[in-house]
Tab-separated table of C-alpha atoms in Angstrom:
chain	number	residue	atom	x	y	z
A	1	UNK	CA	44.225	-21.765	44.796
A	2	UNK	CA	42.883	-18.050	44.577
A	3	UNK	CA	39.500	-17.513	43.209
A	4	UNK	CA	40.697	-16.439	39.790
A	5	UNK	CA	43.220	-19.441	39.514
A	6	UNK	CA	39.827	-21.534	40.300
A	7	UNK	CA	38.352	-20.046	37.470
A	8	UNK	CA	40.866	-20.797	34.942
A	9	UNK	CA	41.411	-24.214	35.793
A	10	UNK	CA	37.291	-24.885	35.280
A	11	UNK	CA	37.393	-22.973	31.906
A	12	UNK	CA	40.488	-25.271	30.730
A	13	UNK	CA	39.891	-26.675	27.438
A	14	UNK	CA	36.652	-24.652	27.201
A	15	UNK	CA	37.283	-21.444	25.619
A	16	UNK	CA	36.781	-21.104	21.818
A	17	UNK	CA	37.266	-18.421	19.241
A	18	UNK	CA	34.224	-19.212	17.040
A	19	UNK	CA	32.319	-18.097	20.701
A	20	UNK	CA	33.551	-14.508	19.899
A	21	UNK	CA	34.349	-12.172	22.629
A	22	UNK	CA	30.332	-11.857	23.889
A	23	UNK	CA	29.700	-15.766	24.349
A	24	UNK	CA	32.939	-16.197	25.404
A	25	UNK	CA	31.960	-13.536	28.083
A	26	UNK	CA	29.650	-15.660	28.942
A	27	UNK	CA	31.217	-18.124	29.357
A	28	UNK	CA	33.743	-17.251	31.811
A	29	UNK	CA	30.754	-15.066	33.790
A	30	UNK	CA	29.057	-18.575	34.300
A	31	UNK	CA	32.165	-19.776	36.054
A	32	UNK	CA	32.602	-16.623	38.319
A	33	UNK	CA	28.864	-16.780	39.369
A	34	UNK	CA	29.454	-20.526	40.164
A	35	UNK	CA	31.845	-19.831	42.593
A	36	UNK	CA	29.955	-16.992	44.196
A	37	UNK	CA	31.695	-14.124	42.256
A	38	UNK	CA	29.785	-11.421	40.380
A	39	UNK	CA	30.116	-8.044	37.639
A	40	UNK	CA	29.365	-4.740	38.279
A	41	UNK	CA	29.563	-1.885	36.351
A	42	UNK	CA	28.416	1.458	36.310
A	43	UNK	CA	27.445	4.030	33.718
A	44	UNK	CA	30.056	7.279	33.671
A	45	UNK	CA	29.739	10.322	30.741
A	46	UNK	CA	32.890	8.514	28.841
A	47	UNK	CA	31.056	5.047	28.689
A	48	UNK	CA	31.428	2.508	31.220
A	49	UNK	CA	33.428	0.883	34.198
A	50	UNK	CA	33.505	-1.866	35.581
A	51	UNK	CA	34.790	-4.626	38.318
A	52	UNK	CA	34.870	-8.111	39.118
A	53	UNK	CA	34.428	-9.432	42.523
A	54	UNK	CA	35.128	-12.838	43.999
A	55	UNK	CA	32.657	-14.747	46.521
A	56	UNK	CA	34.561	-12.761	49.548
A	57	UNK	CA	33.824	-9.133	48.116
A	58	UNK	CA	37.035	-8.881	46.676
A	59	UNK	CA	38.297	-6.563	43.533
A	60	UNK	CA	39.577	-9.615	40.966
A	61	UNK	CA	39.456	-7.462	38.165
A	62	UNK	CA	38.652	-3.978	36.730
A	63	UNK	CA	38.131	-2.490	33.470
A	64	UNK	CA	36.108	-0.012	30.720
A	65	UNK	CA	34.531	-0.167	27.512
A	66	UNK	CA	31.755	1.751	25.437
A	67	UNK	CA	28.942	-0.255	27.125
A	68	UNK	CA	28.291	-2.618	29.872
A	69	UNK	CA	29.596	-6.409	28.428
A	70	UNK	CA	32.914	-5.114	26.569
A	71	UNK	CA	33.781	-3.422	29.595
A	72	UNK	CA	33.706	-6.545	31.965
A	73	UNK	CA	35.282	-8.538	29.412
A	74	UNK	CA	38.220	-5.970	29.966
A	75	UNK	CA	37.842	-6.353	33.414
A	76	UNK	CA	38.086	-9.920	32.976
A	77	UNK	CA	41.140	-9.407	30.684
A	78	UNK	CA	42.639	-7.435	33.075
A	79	UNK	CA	41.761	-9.729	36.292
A	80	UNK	CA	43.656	-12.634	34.460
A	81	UNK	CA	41.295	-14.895	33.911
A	82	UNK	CA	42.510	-16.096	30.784
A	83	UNK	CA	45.758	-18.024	29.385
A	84	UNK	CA	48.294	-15.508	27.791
A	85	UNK	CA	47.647	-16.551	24.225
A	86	UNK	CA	43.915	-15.893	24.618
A	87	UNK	CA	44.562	-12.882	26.825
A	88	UNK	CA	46.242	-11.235	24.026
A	89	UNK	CA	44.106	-12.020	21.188
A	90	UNK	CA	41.115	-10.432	23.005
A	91	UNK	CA	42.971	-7.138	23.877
A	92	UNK	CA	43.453	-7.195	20.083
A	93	UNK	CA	39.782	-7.670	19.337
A	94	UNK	CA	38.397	-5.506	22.237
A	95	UNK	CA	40.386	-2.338	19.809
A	96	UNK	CA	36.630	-0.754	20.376
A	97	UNK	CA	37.946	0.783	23.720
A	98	UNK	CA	40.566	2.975	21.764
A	99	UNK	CA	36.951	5.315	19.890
A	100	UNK	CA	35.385	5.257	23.819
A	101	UNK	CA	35.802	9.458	23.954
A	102	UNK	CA	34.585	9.858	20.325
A	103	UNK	CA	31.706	7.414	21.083
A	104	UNK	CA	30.900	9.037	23.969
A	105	UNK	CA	30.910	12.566	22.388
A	106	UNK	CA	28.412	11.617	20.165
A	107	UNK	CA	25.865	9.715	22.865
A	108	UNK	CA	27.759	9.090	25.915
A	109	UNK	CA	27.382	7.270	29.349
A	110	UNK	CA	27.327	3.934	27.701
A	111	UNK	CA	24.252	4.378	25.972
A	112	UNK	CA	24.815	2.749	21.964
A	113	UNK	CA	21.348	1.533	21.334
A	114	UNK	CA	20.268	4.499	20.495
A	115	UNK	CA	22.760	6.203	18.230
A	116	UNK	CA	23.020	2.714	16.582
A	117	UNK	CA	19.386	2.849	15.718
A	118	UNK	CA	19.904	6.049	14.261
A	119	UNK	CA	23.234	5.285	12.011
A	120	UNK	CA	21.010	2.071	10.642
A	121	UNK	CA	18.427	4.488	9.514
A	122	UNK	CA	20.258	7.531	8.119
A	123	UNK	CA	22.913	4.436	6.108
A	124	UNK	CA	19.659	2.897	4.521
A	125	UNK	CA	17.960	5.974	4.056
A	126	UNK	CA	20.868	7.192	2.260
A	127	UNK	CA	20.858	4.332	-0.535
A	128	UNK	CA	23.538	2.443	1.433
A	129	UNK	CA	23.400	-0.456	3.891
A	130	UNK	CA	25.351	-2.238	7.004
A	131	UNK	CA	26.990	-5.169	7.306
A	132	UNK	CA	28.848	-7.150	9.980
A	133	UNK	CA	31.918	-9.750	9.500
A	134	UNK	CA	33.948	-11.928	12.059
A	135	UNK	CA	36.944	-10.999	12.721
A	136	UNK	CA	39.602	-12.461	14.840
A	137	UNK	CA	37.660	-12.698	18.220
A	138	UNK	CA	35.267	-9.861	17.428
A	139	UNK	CA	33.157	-8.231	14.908
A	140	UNK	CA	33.693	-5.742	12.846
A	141	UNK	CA	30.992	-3.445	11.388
A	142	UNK	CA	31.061	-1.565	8.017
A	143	UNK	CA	28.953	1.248	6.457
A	144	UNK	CA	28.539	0.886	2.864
A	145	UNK	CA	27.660	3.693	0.571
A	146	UNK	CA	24.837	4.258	-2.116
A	147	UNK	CA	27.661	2.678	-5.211
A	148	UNK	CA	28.284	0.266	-3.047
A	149	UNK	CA	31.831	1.845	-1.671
A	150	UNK	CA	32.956	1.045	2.195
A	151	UNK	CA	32.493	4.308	3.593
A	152	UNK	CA	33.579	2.812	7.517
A	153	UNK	CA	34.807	0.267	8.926
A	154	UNK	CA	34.727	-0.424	12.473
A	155	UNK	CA	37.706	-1.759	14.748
A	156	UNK	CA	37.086	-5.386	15.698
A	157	UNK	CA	34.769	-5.198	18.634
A	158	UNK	CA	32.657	-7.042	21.052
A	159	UNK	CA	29.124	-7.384	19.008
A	160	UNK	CA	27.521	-5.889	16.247
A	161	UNK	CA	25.913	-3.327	18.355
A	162	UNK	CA	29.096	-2.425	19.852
A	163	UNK	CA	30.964	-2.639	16.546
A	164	UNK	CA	28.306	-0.243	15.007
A	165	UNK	CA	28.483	2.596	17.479
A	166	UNK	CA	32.430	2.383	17.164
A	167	UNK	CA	32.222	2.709	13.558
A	168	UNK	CA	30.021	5.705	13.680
A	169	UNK	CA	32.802	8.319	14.471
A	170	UNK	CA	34.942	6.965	11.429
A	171	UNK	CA	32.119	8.136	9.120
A	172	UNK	CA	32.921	12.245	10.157
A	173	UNK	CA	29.521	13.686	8.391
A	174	UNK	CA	26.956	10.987	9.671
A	175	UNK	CA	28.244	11.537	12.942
A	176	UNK	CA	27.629	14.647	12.877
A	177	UNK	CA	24.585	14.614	12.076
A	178	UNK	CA	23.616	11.755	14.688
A	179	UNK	CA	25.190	13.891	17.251
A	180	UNK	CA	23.287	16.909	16.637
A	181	UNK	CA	20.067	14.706	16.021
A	182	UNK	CA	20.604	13.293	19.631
A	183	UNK	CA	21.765	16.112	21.634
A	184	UNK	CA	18.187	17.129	23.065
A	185	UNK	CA	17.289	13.425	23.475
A	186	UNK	CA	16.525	11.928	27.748
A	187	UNK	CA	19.900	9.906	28.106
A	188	UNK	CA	18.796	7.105	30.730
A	189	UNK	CA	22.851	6.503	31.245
A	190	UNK	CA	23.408	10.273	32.172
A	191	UNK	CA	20.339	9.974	34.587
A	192	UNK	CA	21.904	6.724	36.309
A	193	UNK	CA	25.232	8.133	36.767
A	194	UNK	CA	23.763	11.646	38.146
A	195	UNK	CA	21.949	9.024	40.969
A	196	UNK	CA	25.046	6.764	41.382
A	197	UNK	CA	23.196	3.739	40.307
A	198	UNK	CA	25.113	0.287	39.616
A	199	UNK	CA	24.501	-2.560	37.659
A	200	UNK	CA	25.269	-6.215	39.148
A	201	UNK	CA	25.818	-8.896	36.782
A	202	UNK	CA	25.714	-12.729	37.182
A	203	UNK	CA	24.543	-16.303	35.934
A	204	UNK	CA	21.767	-18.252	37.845
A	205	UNK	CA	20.069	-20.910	36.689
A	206	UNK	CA	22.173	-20.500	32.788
A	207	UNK	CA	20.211	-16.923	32.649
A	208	UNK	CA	21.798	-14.215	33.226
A	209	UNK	CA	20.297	-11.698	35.666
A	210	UNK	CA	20.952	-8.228	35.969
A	211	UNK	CA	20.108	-6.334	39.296
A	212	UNK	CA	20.158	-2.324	39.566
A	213	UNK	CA	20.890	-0.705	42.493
A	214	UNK	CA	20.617	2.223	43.787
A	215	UNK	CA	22.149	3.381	47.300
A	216	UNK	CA	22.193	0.047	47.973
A	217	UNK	CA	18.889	-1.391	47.386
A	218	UNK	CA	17.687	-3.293	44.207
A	219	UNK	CA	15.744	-1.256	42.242
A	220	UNK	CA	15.321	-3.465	39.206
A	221	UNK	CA	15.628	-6.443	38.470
A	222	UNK	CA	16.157	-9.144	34.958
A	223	UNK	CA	16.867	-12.427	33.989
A	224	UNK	CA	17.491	-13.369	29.961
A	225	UNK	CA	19.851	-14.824	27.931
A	226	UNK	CA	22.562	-12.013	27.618
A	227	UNK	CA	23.798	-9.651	29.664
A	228	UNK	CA	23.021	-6.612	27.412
A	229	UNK	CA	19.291	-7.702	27.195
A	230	UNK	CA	19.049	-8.599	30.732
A	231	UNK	CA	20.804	-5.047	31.431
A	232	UNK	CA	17.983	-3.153	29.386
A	233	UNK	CA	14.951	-5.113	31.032
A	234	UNK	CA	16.440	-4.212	34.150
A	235	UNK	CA	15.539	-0.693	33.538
A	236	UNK	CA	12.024	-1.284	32.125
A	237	UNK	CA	11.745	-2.985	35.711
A	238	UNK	CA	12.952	-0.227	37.684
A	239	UNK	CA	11.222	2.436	35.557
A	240	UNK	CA	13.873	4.112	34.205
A	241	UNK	CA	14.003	3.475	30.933
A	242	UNK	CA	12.571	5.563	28.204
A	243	UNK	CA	9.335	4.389	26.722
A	244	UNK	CA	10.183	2.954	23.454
A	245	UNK	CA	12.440	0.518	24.331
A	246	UNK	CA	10.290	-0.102	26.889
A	247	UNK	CA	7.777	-1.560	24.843
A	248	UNK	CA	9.923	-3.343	22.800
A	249	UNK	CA	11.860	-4.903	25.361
A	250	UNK	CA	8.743	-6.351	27.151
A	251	UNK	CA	7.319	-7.644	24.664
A	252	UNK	CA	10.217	-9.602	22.968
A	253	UNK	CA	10.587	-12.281	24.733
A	254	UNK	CA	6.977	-13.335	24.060
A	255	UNK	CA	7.461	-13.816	20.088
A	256	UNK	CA	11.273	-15.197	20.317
A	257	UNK	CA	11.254	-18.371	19.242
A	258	UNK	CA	14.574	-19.873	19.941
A	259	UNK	CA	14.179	-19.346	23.922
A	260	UNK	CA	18.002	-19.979	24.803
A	261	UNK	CA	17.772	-19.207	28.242
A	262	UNK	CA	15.237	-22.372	28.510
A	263	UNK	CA	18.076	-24.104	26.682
A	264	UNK	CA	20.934	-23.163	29.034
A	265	UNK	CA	22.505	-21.064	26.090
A	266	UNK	CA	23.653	-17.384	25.722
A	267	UNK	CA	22.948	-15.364	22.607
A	268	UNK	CA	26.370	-14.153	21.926
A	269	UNK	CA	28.125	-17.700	21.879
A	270	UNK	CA	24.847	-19.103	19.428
A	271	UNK	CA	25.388	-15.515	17.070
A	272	UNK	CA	29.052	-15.759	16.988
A	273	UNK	CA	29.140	-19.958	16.048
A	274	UNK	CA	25.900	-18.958	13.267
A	275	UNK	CA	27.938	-15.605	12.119
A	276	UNK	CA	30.621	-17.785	11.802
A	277	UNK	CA	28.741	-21.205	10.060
A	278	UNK	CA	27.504	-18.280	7.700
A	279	UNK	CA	30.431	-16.553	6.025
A	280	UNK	CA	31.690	-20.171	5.795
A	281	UNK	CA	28.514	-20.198	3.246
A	282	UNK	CA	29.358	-17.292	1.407
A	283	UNK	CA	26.305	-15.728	3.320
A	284	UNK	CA	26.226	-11.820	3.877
A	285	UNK	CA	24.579	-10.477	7.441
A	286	UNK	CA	23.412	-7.062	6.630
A	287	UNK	CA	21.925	-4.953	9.714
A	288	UNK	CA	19.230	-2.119	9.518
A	289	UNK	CA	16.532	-1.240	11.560
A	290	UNK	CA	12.737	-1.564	11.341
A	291	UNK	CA	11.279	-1.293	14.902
A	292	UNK	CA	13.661	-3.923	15.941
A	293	UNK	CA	17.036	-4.228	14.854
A	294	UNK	CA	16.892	-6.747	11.744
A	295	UNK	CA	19.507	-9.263	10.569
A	296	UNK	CA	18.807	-10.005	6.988
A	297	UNK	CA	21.053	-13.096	5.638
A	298	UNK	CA	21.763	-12.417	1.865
A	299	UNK	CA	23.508	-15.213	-0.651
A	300	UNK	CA	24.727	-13.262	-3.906
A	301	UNK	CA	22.615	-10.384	-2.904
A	302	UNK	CA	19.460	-12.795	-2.780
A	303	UNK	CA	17.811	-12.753	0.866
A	304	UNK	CA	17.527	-15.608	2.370
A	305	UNK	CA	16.813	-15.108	5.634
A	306	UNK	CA	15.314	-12.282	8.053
A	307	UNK	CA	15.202	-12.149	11.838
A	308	UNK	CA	14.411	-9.559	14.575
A	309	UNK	CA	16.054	-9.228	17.787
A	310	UNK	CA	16.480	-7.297	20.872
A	311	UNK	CA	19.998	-5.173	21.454
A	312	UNK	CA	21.942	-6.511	18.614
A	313	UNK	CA	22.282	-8.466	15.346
A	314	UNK	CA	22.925	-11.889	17.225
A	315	UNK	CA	19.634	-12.525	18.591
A	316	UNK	CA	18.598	-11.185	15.186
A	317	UNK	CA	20.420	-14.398	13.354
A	318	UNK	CA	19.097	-16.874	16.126
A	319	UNK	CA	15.796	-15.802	14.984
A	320	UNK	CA	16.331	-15.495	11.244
A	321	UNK	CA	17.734	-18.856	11.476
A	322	UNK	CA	14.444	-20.596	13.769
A	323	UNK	CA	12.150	-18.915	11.557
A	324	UNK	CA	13.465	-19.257	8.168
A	325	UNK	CA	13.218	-22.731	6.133
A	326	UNK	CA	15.941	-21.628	3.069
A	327	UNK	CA	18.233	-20.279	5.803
A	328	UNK	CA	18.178	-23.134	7.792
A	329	UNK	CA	18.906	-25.784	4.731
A	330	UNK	CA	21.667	-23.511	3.251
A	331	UNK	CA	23.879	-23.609	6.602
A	332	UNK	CA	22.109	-27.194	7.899
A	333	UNK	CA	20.447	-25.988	11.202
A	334	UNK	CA	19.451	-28.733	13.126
A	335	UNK	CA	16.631	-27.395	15.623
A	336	UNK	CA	17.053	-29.226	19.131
């Protein structure tokens, strides 16, 4: 049995659509890393590659995407490490690949932090707001105007963060504006790929750790509980990544209070089951952000709920729904 066939026979029975694309991700990164396999990807002015190797060094799968995580979940796709019927719903929901060029013209080299931070602002600022929705495997993000008009929606992508930088070339005018608003800005993806630097992805001890290399040697180096966090920490380590985020990053982890990675969870499977337990409410997820990015849970336009998080709305949620008593007794949280 080949490495990949080994994979797929451990993830039988395990793979779930409320997980989403990101914890199913996960998921199936846990089992590589278990059998000595690992993800790399590196940052190019387009967005992102990326590969899979097995525990002998091997190519097992290769693929792309607007940032690091959708892109090895295409390389997964396109390794075969899922049944058909799965294999095809994700290519559906993974439609975020087709706006890589037009993401990339506005902030490329798989950098969507920080053009996401700026669409939040300019959509709020601008009377409107941001909300996120399921949708198939994915999420899809939508810009909504000042009367309360959709004026984008996303394709059905990996996260919200994802979702959000996708949608931003569908709104002509605000991208636009965001592009010319960034174009002066230090690009820490455009300064990675100019020193050929990769990023190594895998699960130990249910955290997922990110190491950055450069010419070989380990540069940088994170553990947390998703592989888009652990990516960004990674760079505060290695001192290449600008100072905002910096600060931010560092300090997160302190004032979290669901700690997953002490749990043996991932972010993106916990956000995608809570997105999920949420609509079944009724319960709106609106997005904005105010020095972190901010999940704010609204039921008929009351709020109910407001979180922080790190690179996306899912850690956001976790948080929203740890901290907040009439969020937690509207979708019945039971805290472990």
């Amino acid at each position: 049995m080949d490495f990949v066939e080994r994979v797929r026979t451990n993830l039988e029975g395990k793979l779930r659509i409320e997980d989403g694309n990101c914890g199913t991700t996960h998921k199936v990164l846990k089992e590589i890393s278990l059998l000595g396999g690992k993800a790399v990807t590196w940052e190019r002015p387009d967005g992102v590659a990326s590969k899979i190797y097995d525990d002998m060094g091997n190519v097992v799968g290769e693929g792309e995407g607007i940032t690091w995580p959708p892109a090895i979940l295409f390389a997964m796709v396109e390794g075969g490490f899922f049944p058909d019927a799965i294999e095809s719903e994700l290519i559906k929901s993974l439609q975020c690949i087709i706006d890589m060029e037009k993401v990339a013209d506005i902030y490329g080299y798989g950098r969507v932090v920080t053009p996401v931070a700026a669409a939040y602002n300019q959509v709020w600022k601008d009377g409107g707001y941001v909300t996120i929705r399921r949708n198939s495997w994915g999420v899809e993000v939508v810009f909504i105007d000042k009367d309360n008009k959709e004026m984008a929606v996303g394709p059905i992508s990996y996260c919200p963060t994802c979702g959000t930088a996708a949608t931003i070339p569908r709104a002509p005018a605000l991208a636009a504006k965001i592009k010319e608003e960034l174009k002066d800005k230090r690009n820490t993806g455009k300064d990675k790929f100019e020193r050929g630097m990769e990023n190594w992805f895998f699960i130990k001890n249910d955290r997922v750790c990110c190491e950055i290399k450069e010419q070989g040697k380990v540069i940088g180096r994170a553990m947390k509980c998703c592989i888009a966090y652990a990516g960004v920490v990674a760079e505060v380590h290695a001192g290449i990544a600008g100072p905002k985020w910096s600060a931010l990053f560092k300090e997160y982890c302190k004032i979290c209070p669901t700690k997953l990675c002490r749990k043996g969870k991932n972010a993106g499977q916990e956000g995608n089951n809570l997105l999920t337990a949420l609509e079944k409410k009724n319960i709106r997820t609106d997005v904005r952000m105010d020095t972190y990015i901010t999940a704010l849970a609204k039921k008929d336009n009351e709020l109910i709920g407001r979180g922080i998080g790190t690179v996306c709305a899912f850690s956001s949620l976790m948080y929203a729904a740890a901290k907040c008593i009439q969020l937690r007794s509207e979708i019945e949280v039971v805290r472990d």
